[in-house]
Structure formats: C-alpha cells, structure tokens
PDB file of C-alpha atoms and ligand atoms in Angstrom:
ATOM      1  CA  MET V  10      -8.190  25.348  29.828  1.00  0.00           C
ATOM      2  CA  SER V  11     -10.525  24.132  27.120  1.00  0.00           C
ATOM      3  CA  GLU V  12      -9.136  22.609  23.968  1.00  0.00           C
ATOM      4  CA  ILE V  13      -8.270  24.938  21.120  1.00  0.00           C
ATOM      5  CA  THR V  14      -9.176  24.945  17.410  1.00  0.00           C
ATOM      6  CA  ILE V  15      -6.415  24.503  14.847  1.00  0.00           C
ATOM      7  CA  ALA V  16      -7.078  25.576  11.260  1.00  0.00           C
ATOM      8  CA  ILE V  17      -4.729  24.426   8.498  1.00  0.00           C
ATOM      9  CA  ASP V  18      -5.129  25.855   5.008  1.00  0.00           C
ATOM     10  CA  GLY V  19      -2.995  25.895   1.930  1.00  0.00           C
ATOM     11  CA  TYR V  20      -2.472  24.806  -1.655  1.00  0.00           C
ATOM     12  CA  SER V  21      -3.178  21.334  -3.006  1.00  0.00           C
ATOM     13  CA  SER V  22      -0.771  18.577  -2.016  1.00  0.00           C
ATOM     14  CA  CYS V  23       1.417  20.499   0.351  1.00  0.00           C
ATOM     15  CA  GLY V  24       1.104  18.117   3.243  1.00  0.00           C
ATOM     16  CA  LYS V  25      -1.826  19.725   5.079  1.00  0.00           C
ATOM     17  CA  SER V  26      -3.636  16.520   5.881  1.00  0.00           C
ATOM     18  CA  THR V  27      -0.461  14.669   6.892  1.00  0.00           C
ATOM     19  CA  LEU V  28       0.385  17.461   9.302  1.00  0.00           C
ATOM     20  CA  ALA V  29      -3.198  17.831  10.564  1.00  0.00           C
ATOM     21  CA  LYS V  30      -3.489  14.096  11.300  1.00  0.00           C
ATOM     22  CA  GLU V  31      -0.169  14.047  13.150  1.00  0.00           C
ATOM     23  CA  ILE V  32      -1.078  17.094  15.256  1.00  0.00           C
ATOM     24  CA  ALA V  33      -4.473  15.579  16.086  1.00  0.00           C
ATOM     25  CA  ALA V  34      -2.860  12.282  17.115  1.00  0.00           C
ATOM     26  CA  LYS V  35      -0.296  14.079  19.313  1.00  0.00           C
ATOM     27  CA  LEU V  36      -2.884  16.255  21.077  1.00  0.00           C
ATOM     28  CA  ASN V  37      -5.646  13.658  21.060  1.00  0.00           C
ATOM     29  CA  TYR V  38      -7.845  16.053  19.080  1.00  0.00           C
ATOM     30  CA  ILE V  39     -10.389  15.247  16.379  1.00  0.00           C
ATOM     31  CA  TYR V  40      -9.097  15.514  12.817  1.00  0.00           C
ATOM     32  CA  VAL V  41     -11.469  16.703  10.082  1.00  0.00           C
ATOM     33  CA  ASP V  42     -10.509  16.532   6.405  1.00  0.00           C
ATOM     34  CA  SER V  43     -12.819  19.162   4.905  1.00  0.00           C
ATOM     35  CA  GLY V  44     -11.556  18.439   1.380  1.00  0.00           C
ATOM     36  CA  ALA V  45     -12.914  14.891   1.712  1.00  0.00           C
ATOM     37  CA  MET V  46     -16.381  16.377   2.156  1.00  0.00           C
ATOM     38  CA  TYR V  47     -16.152  18.339  -1.125  1.00  0.00           C
ATOM     39  CA  ARG V  48     -14.832  15.191  -2.764  1.00  0.00           C
ATOM     40  CA  ALA V  49     -17.769  13.139  -1.433  1.00  0.00           C
ATOM     41  CA  VAL V  50     -20.274  15.641  -2.878  1.00  0.00           C
ATOM     42  CA  THR V  51     -18.439  15.489  -6.216  1.00  0.00           C
ATOM     43  CA  LEU V  52     -18.565  11.679  -6.183  1.00  0.00           C
ATOM     44  CA  HIS V  53     -22.282  11.720  -5.441  1.00  0.00           C
ATOM     45  CA  LEU V  54     -22.995  14.133  -8.306  1.00  0.00           C
ATOM     46  CA  MET V  55     -20.857  12.124 -10.718  1.00  0.00           C
ATOM     47  CA  ASN V  56     -22.528   8.848  -9.720  1.00  0.00           C
ATOM     48  CA  LYS V  57     -25.903  10.449 -10.360  1.00  0.00           C
ATOM     49  CA  GLY V  58     -24.700  11.538 -13.818  1.00  0.00           C
ATOM     50  CA  LEU V  59     -25.181  15.200 -12.931  1.00  0.00           C
ATOM     51  CA  ILE V  60     -21.719  16.292 -14.084  1.00  0.00           C
ATOM     52  CA  LYS V  61     -21.183  15.874 -17.792  1.00  0.00           C
ATOM     53  CA  ASP V  62     -17.819  16.926 -19.264  1.00  0.00           C
ATOM     54  CA  GLY V  63     -17.295  19.101 -16.220  1.00  0.00           C
ATOM     55  CA  HIS V  64     -20.650  20.860 -16.626  1.00  0.00           C
ATOM     56  CA  PHE V  65     -23.619  20.723 -14.315  1.00  0.00           C
ATOM     57  CA  ILE V  66     -26.932  22.441 -13.796  1.00  0.00           C
ATOM     58  CA  GLU V  67     -26.752  24.376 -10.559  1.00  0.00           C
ATOM     59  CA  GLU V  68     -30.449  23.861  -9.663  1.00  0.00           C
ATOM     60  CA  GLN V  69     -29.995  20.080  -9.898  1.00  0.00           C
ATOM     61  CA  VAL V  70     -26.967  20.245  -7.630  1.00  0.00           C
ATOM     62  CA  ILE V  71     -28.866  22.335  -5.085  1.00  0.00           C
ATOM     63  CA  GLU V  72     -31.744  19.820  -5.131  1.00  0.00           C
ATOM     64  CA  GLU V  73     -29.308  16.931  -4.716  1.00  0.00           C
ATOM     65  CA  MET V  74     -27.585  18.567  -1.732  1.00  0.00           C
ATOM     66  CA  LYS V  75     -30.783  18.045   0.265  1.00  0.00           C
ATOM     67  CA  LYS V  76     -30.345  14.271  -0.116  1.00  0.00           C
ATOM     68  CA  ILE V  77     -26.710  14.065   0.956  1.00  0.00           C
ATOM     69  CA  THR V  78     -25.340  13.250   4.378  1.00  0.00           C
ATOM     70  CA  ILE V  79     -21.607  13.307   4.974  1.00  0.00           C
ATOM     71  CA  GLY V  80     -19.706  12.168   8.017  1.00  0.00           C
ATOM     72  CA  PHE V  81     -16.616  10.347   9.183  1.00  0.00           C
ATOM     73  CA  HIS V  82     -15.947   7.214  11.162  1.00  0.00           C
ATOM     74  CA  HIS V  83     -12.776   5.890  12.691  1.00  0.00           C
ATOM     75  CA  ASN V  84     -11.383   2.694  11.206  1.00  0.00           C
ATOM     76  CA  PRO V  85      -9.349   1.145  14.032  1.00  0.00           C
ATOM     77  CA  SER V  86      -7.533  -1.407  11.866  1.00  0.00           C
ATOM     78  CA  GLU V  87      -6.386   1.248   9.374  1.00  0.00           C
ATOM     79  CA  LYS V  88      -6.004   3.741  12.230  1.00  0.00           C
ATOM     80  CA  ARG V  89      -7.620   6.463  10.160  1.00  0.00           C
ATOM     81  CA  SER V  90     -10.777   8.444   9.795  1.00  0.00           C
ATOM     82  CA  GLU V  91     -12.848   7.452   6.753  1.00  0.00           C
ATOM     83  CA  THR V  92     -15.439   9.435   4.826  1.00  0.00           C
ATOM     84  CA  LEU V  93     -19.062   8.325   4.742  1.00  0.00           C
ATOM     85  CA  LEU V  94     -21.449   9.435   2.015  1.00  0.00           C
ATOM     86  CA  ASN V  95     -25.037   8.608   2.918  1.00  0.00           C
ATOM     87  CA  GLY V  96     -23.645   6.026   5.340  1.00  0.00           C
ATOM     88  CA  VAL V  97     -21.389   4.329   2.769  1.00  0.00           C
ATOM     89  CA  ASN V  98     -17.610   4.328   3.151  1.00  0.00           C
ATOM     90  CA  VAL V  99     -16.223   6.200   0.110  1.00  0.00           C
ATOM     91  CA  GLU V 100     -12.727   6.919   1.429  1.00  0.00           C
ATOM     92  CA  GLN V 101     -11.027   5.117  -1.439  1.00  0.00           C
ATOM     93  CA  GLU V 102     -13.233   6.339  -4.281  1.00  0.00           C
ATOM     94  CA  ILE V 103     -13.031  10.040  -3.429  1.00  0.00           C
ATOM     95  CA  ARG V 104      -9.233   9.985  -3.934  1.00  0.00           C
ATOM     96  CA  ASN V 105      -9.598   8.875  -7.553  1.00  0.00           C
ATOM     97  CA  PRO V 106      -8.163  11.353 -10.129  1.00  0.00           C
ATOM     98  CA  ARG V 107     -11.585  11.592 -11.849  1.00  0.00           C
ATOM     99  CA  ILE V 108     -12.923  13.163  -8.622  1.00  0.00           C
ATOM    100  CA  THR V 109      -9.828  15.329  -8.154  1.00  0.00           C
ATOM    101  CA  LYS V 110     -10.377  16.732 -11.645  1.00  0.00           C
ATOM    102  CA  ARG V 111     -13.931  17.944 -10.904  1.00  0.00           C
ATOM    103  CA  VAL V 112     -13.865  18.819  -7.216  1.00  0.00           C
ATOM    104  CA  SER V 113     -12.747  22.449  -7.601  1.00  0.00           C
ATOM    105  CA  ALA V 114     -15.748  23.257  -9.813  1.00  0.00           C
ATOM    106  CA  VAL V 115     -18.144  21.629  -7.338  1.00  0.00           C
ATOM    107  CA  SER V 116     -16.558  23.418  -4.389  1.00  0.00           C
ATOM    108  CA  ALA V 117     -17.199  26.771  -6.074  1.00  0.00           C
ATOM    109  CA  ILE V 118     -21.004  26.318  -5.776  1.00  0.00           C
ATOM    110  CA  SER V 119     -22.318  28.476  -2.936  1.00  0.00           C
ATOM    111  CA  LYS V 120     -25.050  26.042  -1.763  1.00  0.00           C
ATOM    112  CA  VAL V 121     -22.495  23.252  -1.560  1.00  0.00           C
ATOM    113  CA  ARG V 122     -20.222  25.427   0.567  1.00  0.00           C
ATOM    114  CA  GLU V 123     -23.069  26.622   2.769  1.00  0.00           C
ATOM    115  CA  LYS V 124     -24.053  23.092   3.701  1.00  0.00           C
ATOM    116  CA  LEU V 125     -20.530  21.772   4.215  1.00  0.00           C
ATOM    117  CA  VAL V 126     -19.361  24.806   6.209  1.00  0.00           C
ATOM    118  CA  ALA V 127     -22.357  24.374   8.552  1.00  0.00           C
ATOM    119  CA  ILE V 128     -21.434  20.694   9.127  1.00  0.00           C
ATOM    120  CA  GLN V 129     -17.777  21.629   9.689  1.00  0.00           C
ATOM    121  CA  GLN V 130     -18.666  24.343  12.209  1.00  0.00           C
ATOM    122  CA  GLU V 131     -20.879  21.890  14.071  1.00  0.00           C
ATOM    123  CA  MET V 132     -18.051  19.306  14.182  1.00  0.00           C
ATOM    124  CA  GLY V 133     -15.653  21.852  15.655  1.00  0.00           C
ATOM    125  CA  LYS V 134     -17.923  23.791  17.949  1.00  0.00           C
ATOM    126  CA  GLU V 135     -16.469  22.319  21.152  1.00  0.00           C
ATOM    127  CA  GLY V 136     -12.825  22.950  20.152  1.00  0.00           C
ATOM    128  CA  GLY V 137     -10.259  20.152  20.318  1.00  0.00           C
ATOM    129  CA  VAL V 138     -10.278  19.908  16.551  1.00  0.00           C
ATOM    130  CA  VAL V 139      -7.700  20.111  13.779  1.00  0.00           C
ATOM    131  CA  MET V 140      -9.330  20.835  10.420  1.00  0.00           C
ATOM    132  CA  ASP V 141      -7.568  21.235   7.100  1.00  0.00           C
ATOM    133  CA  GLY V 142      -8.853  22.778   3.880  1.00  0.00           C
ATOM    134  CA  ARG V 143      -8.870  26.027   1.959  1.00  0.00           C
ATOM    135  CA  ASP V 144     -11.147  28.344   3.968  1.00  0.00           C
ATOM    136  CA  ILE V 145     -10.846  27.015   7.508  1.00  0.00           C
ATOM    137  CA  GLY V 146      -8.994  30.000   8.962  1.00  0.00           C
ATOM    138  CA  THR V 147     -10.895  32.555   6.881  1.00  0.00           C
ATOM    139  CA  VAL V 148     -14.503  31.297   6.909  1.00  0.00           C
ATOM    140  CA  VAL V 149     -15.141  28.108   8.908  1.00  0.00           C
ATOM    141  CA  PHE V 150     -13.239  29.079  12.071  1.00  0.00           C
ATOM    142  CA  PRO V 151     -12.221  32.729  11.776  1.00  0.00           C
ATOM    143  CA  ASN V 152     -11.589  32.718  15.553  1.00  0.00           C
ATOM    144  CA  ALA V 153      -9.357  29.618  15.568  1.00  0.00           C
ATOM    145  CA  GLU V 154      -6.570  30.025  18.112  1.00  0.00           C
ATOM    146  CA  ILE V 155      -3.997  28.653  15.662  1.00  0.00           C
ATOM    147  CA  LYS V 156      -4.067  29.159  11.913  1.00  0.00           C
ATOM    148  CA  LEU V 157      -1.386  27.614   9.761  1.00  0.00           C
ATOM    149  CA  PHE V 158      -0.974  28.273   6.054  1.00  0.00           C
ATOM    150  CA  MET V 159       1.032  25.616   4.269  1.00  0.00           C
ATOM    151  CA  THR V 160       3.065  26.179   1.130  1.00  0.00           C
ATOM    152  CA  ALA V 161       5.738  24.309  -0.845  1.00  0.00           C
ATOM    153  CA  SER V 162       7.223  24.816  -4.299  1.00  0.00           C
ATOM    154  CA  ASN V 163       5.110  23.569  -7.222  1.00  0.00           C
ATOM    155  CA  GLU V 164       7.866  21.107  -8.196  1.00  0.00           C
ATOM    156  CA  THR V 165       8.024  19.593  -4.718  1.00  0.00           C
ATOM    157  CA  ARG V 166       4.261  19.297  -4.422  1.00  0.00           C
ATOM    158  CA  ALA V 167       3.941  17.706  -7.861  1.00  0.00           C
ATOM    159  CA  GLN V 168       6.696  15.213  -7.128  1.00  0.00           C
ATOM    160  CA  ARG V 169       5.139  14.182  -3.786  1.00  0.00           C
ATOM    161  CA  ARG V 170       1.700  13.777  -5.344  1.00  0.00           C
ATOM    162  CA  TYR V 171       3.137  11.879  -8.315  1.00  0.00           C
ATOM    163  CA  ASP V 172       4.959   9.458  -5.988  1.00  0.00           C
ATOM    164  CA  GLU V 173       1.721   8.862  -4.053  1.00  0.00           C
ATOM    165  CA  LEU V 174      -0.301   8.165  -7.210  1.00  0.00           C
ATOM    166  CA  ILE V 175       2.316   5.857  -8.701  1.00  0.00           C
ATOM    167  CA  ALA V 176       2.466   3.935  -5.410  1.00  0.00           C
ATOM    168  CA  LYS V 177      -1.302   3.455  -5.726  1.00  0.00           C
ATOM    169  CA  GLY V 178      -0.847   2.063  -9.234  1.00  0.00           C
ATOM    170  CA  GLU V 179      -2.216   5.085 -11.159  1.00  0.00           C
ATOM    171  CA  LYS V 180      -0.838   5.688 -14.639  1.00  0.00           C
ATOM    172  CA  ILE V 181      -0.049   9.383 -14.869  1.00  0.00           C
ATOM    173  CA  SER V 182       2.960  11.551 -15.800  1.00  0.00           C
ATOM    174  CA  LEU V 183       4.681  14.074 -13.555  1.00  0.00           C
ATOM    175  CA  THR V 184       3.772  16.836 -16.036  1.00  0.00           C
ATOM    176  CA  GLU V 185       0.083  15.919 -15.858  1.00  0.00           C
ATOM    177  CA  VAL V 186       0.197  15.913 -12.065  1.00  0.00           C
ATOM    178  CA  LYS V 187       1.872  19.351 -11.991  1.00  0.00           C
ATOM    179  CA  LYS V 188      -0.615  20.797 -14.482  1.00  0.00           C
ATOM    180  CA  GLY V 189      -3.523  19.368 -12.462  1.00  0.00           C
ATOM    181  CA  LEU V 190      -2.222  20.893  -9.227  1.00  0.00           C
ATOM    182  CA  GLU V 191      -1.676  24.301 -10.795  1.00  0.00           C
ATOM    183  CA  ARG V 192      -5.132  24.239 -12.348  1.00  0.00           C
ATOM    184  CA  ARG V 193      -6.757  23.304  -9.050  1.00  0.00           C
ATOM    185  CA  ASP V 194      -4.855  26.029  -7.156  1.00  0.00           C
ATOM    186  CA  TYR V 195      -5.914  28.563  -9.777  1.00  0.00           C
ATOM    187  CA  LEU V 196      -9.583  27.587  -9.485  1.00  0.00           C
ATOM    188  CA  ASP V 197      -9.460  27.466  -5.660  1.00  0.00           C
ATOM    189  CA  MET V 198      -7.813  30.907  -5.433  1.00  0.00           C
ATOM    190  CA  ASN V 199      -9.997  32.589  -8.016  1.00  0.00           C
ATOM    191  CA  ARG V 200     -13.521  31.412  -7.214  1.00  0.00           C
ATOM    192  CA  SER V 201     -15.851  34.150  -6.031  1.00  0.00           C
ATOM    193  CA  ILE V 202     -16.962  32.440  -2.800  1.00  0.00           C
ATOM    194  CA  SER V 203     -14.450  31.760  -0.018  1.00  0.00           C
ATOM    195  CA  PRO V 204     -11.385  31.611  -2.256  1.00  0.00           C
ATOM    196  CA  LEU V 205      -8.216  30.032  -0.932  1.00  0.00           C
ATOM    197  CA  LYS V 206      -6.198  32.747   0.771  1.00  0.00           C
ATOM    198  CA  LYS V 207      -4.011  33.131   3.785  1.00  0.00           C
ATOM    199  CA  ALA V 208      -5.887  34.565   6.773  1.00  0.00           C
ATOM    200  CA  ALA V 209      -4.292  37.798   8.015  1.00  0.00           C
ATOM    201  CA  ASP V 210      -3.372  36.102  11.309  1.00  0.00           C
ATOM    202  CA  ALA V 211      -2.188  32.783   9.835  1.00  0.00           C
ATOM    203  CA  ILE V 212       1.397  31.620  10.190  1.00  0.00           C
ATOM    204  CA  GLU V 213       2.943  30.410   6.960  1.00  0.00           C
ATOM    205  CA  ILE V 214       4.964  27.190   6.919  1.00  0.00           C
ATOM    206  CA  ASP V 215       6.872  26.510   3.710  1.00  0.00           C
ATOM    207  CA  ASN V 216       7.749  22.806   3.862  1.00  0.00           C
ATOM    208  CA  THR V 217       9.719  22.573   0.596  1.00  0.00           C
ATOM    209  CA  GLU V 218      12.865  21.851   2.580  1.00  0.00           C
ATOM    210  CA  LEU V 219      11.233  20.185   5.598  1.00  0.00           C
ATOM    211  CA  ASP V 220      10.541  16.508   6.151  1.00  0.00           C
ATOM    212  CA  ARG V 221       7.449  15.266   8.013  1.00  0.00           C
ATOM    213  CA  GLU V 222       9.085  15.280  11.388  1.00  0.00           C
ATOM    214  CA  GLN V 223      10.560  18.756  11.024  1.00  0.00           C
ATOM    215  CA  GLN V 224       7.236  20.138   9.824  1.00  0.00           C
ATOM    216  CA  LEU V 225       5.463  18.577  12.816  1.00  0.00           C
ATOM    217  CA  ASP V 226       8.072  20.012  15.219  1.00  0.00           C
ATOM    218  CA  VAL V 227       7.581  23.522  13.820  1.00  0.00           C
ATOM    219  CA  ALA V 228       3.806  23.264  14.152  1.00  0.00           C
ATOM    220  CA  LEU V 229       3.843  21.740  17.659  1.00  0.00           C
ATOM    221  CA  GLN V 230       6.206  24.450  18.854  1.00  0.00           C
ATOM    222  CA  LEU V 231       3.803  27.151  17.609  1.00  0.00           C
ATOM    223  CA  ILE V 232       0.838  25.348  19.156  1.00  0.00           C
ATOM    224  CA  SER V 233       2.471  24.877  22.560  1.00  0.00           C
ATOM    225  CA  GLU V 234       3.442  28.576  22.653  1.00  0.00           C
ATOM    226  CA  LYS V 235      -0.149  29.477  21.866  1.00  0.00           C
ATOM    227  CA  ILE V 236      -1.577  27.137  24.506  1.00  0.00           C
ATOM    228  CA  LYS V 237       0.815  28.607  27.125  1.00  0.00           C
ATOM    229  CA  GLU V 238      -0.148  32.147  26.110  1.00  0.00           C
ATOM    230  CA  GLN V 239      -3.847  31.249  26.408  1.00  0.00           C
ATOM    231  CA  SER V 240      -3.374  29.651  29.832  1.00  0.00           C
ATOM    232  CA  SER V 241      -1.507  32.694  31.146  1.00  0.00           C
ATOM    233  CA  LEU V 242      -4.409  34.906  30.040  1.00  0.00           C
ATOM    234  CA  ALA V 243      -7.023  32.651  31.631  1.00  0.00           C
TER     235      ALA V 243
HETATM  236  O1  LIG B 308      -7.754  19.009   0.273  1.00  0.00           O
HETATM  237  P1  LIG B 308      -8.279  18.317  -1.006  1.00  0.00           P
HETATM  238  O2  LIG B 308      -7.301  18.354  -2.126  1.00  0.00           O
HETATM  239  O3  LIG B 308      -8.790  16.952  -0.751  1.00  0.00           O
HETATM  240  O4  LIG B 308      -9.531  19.220  -1.437  1.00  0.00           O
HETATM  241  C1  LIG B 308     -10.266  18.928  -2.596  1.00  0.00           C
HETATM  242  C2  LIG B 308     -10.863  20.203  -3.164  1.00  0.00           C
HETATM  243  O5  LIG B 308     -11.918  20.646  -2.312  1.00  0.00           O
HETATM  244  C3  LIG B 308      -9.936  21.393  -3.332  1.00  0.00           C
HETATM  245  O6  LIG B 308      -9.408  21.463  -4.633  1.00  0.00           O
HETATM  246  C4  LIG B 308     -10.809  22.575  -3.065  1.00  0.00           C
HETATM  247  C5  LIG B 308     -11.950  22.057  -2.270  1.00  0.00           C
HETATM  248  N1  LIG B 308     -11.927  22.483  -0.876  1.00  0.00           N
HETATM  249  C6  LIG B 308     -12.495  23.691  -0.577  1.00  0.00           C
HETATM  250  O7  LIG B 308     -12.936  24.397  -1.468  1.00  0.00           O
HETATM  251  N2  LIG B 308     -12.586  24.096   0.712  1.00  0.00           N
HETATM  252  C7  LIG B 308     -12.080  23.340   1.696  1.00  0.00           C
HETATM  253  N3  LIG B 308     -12.195  23.762   2.962  1.00  0.00           N
HETATM  254  C8  LIG B 308     -11.463  22.109   1.408  1.00  0.00           C
HETATM  255  C9  LIG B 308     -11.383  21.710   0.096  1.00  0.00           C
END
C-alpha cells in the first residue's frame, strides 16, 4: 500500500518535532517542520526591518511574501533537515528567542498562511510524510491517516524548553520561558485563521510522564495499527 500521511499538532514545546523526526526516521518518511517555515518568514521580515516593536504593516508583509522562497535540505553530517530561506541556510537563526517572540503574530496573517499551507500541501502530496505544526490535522492535511495531538503540563514544557535554551548558552529564566510559552499558546489558539485546535479525529498523547522512547512506542503502535487497518481494507 502507498505511504500514509502523519499529522502531529500540539502546543509549543511539547516534543512534537522530536517525535515527528523519530517517526520519520523509523518509517523512512520525509519530515517537515512547518513551524520552521513560519519562523523563516518572521526572520525575513525582521531582517528587512518590517516588524517594529512587534508591529507591521500587513500590505508590506503581503508584498514581501512574493519574494520569499522556503525549503529544506538534508545535512548529512548533522543528520538533520535544515531550513532554507531564499536559498540560505537559516536553521540556527530561526531558533533565536527574538524570532520565537514574534512568530505567533506573523503566523496569524492570512496571506502568510495561504502561501505556507500551499507549499506544505505540495511537499506532502505523495504521502510518506510526517509533518508537525498547529494546523496540520485540521487544515493542511485534513485527510491524514494518522493525526496526533501532543500535550504536556505547562511546567514540564517550560522546564524542557528552559533546559534546551540554557544548553545553547541563552540567558533566560524559567519564569520567562513559561510566560513566553503560555503567551504563544494563547495567540496560536485564539487567532481567527486556522487556530491551534485538536482535530476531531486526532489522538491525544500527553507526554508529561513519558520519556522520548515511551512516547515513540505509543505513536508507532498507533501507526502500525492504522497501517494494518488500511492494508486490510485495500
Ligand atoms: O513549532 P514552532 O514552535 O517552531 O512554531 C513556531 C510558531 O509558528 C508557532 O508559535 C505558531 C506558528 N505555527 C503555525 O501557526 N502553524 C503551524 N503549522 C506551525 C507553526
């Protein structure tokens, strides 16, 4: 049978991309980090000086979207997929907290979403893809065979994110990280276009008490059941 589509949505910093990458590696599927694409647009707009104190002029953003190309390439030495903005590798820069702070506002702009959703649908049109984000199961691939919705307690998510940032040498407090996460979740859930929500047919995985391996086992079990079910119907 042909390869399936796996959509992974959920709140900020609850292990979506870790899980998505591991599933993709196990199944030999393509992994697409849709959040990286919103981050790349945000970086572009900030570099152009089009976001000032969090404010932007929507017409300018729409004009700028025509000049942006976003893609991914595989870095074999790092064994990871890296984000390209107009052909330049921006994988590192888009993870910077100054981008994280502004990305929710940029991702609420309908023309930005229109363009990125079209690219995402094109990337996944043949199946064999694991994509993570906020609207993958609801908007990008509403017919995905597997939809997972990841959650974890705010404390756990903040602690994991804090540990990651400290390991990268960022100077930030746990309270700031927690506030930032909660703010981003609020904006992502309350925007008018494609807000973050669990698709009706998504399966929720709360990984507060799960480690990476346990989370992967749960997901792979669900996926193999689905693949079997699909094959028996074929
Ligand atoms: O997954 P992430 O934290 O890198 O995503 C960055 C932001 O991009 C997130 O706060 C909301 C937005 N986003 C979105 O609106 N839709 C997606 N499919 C993925 C991310």
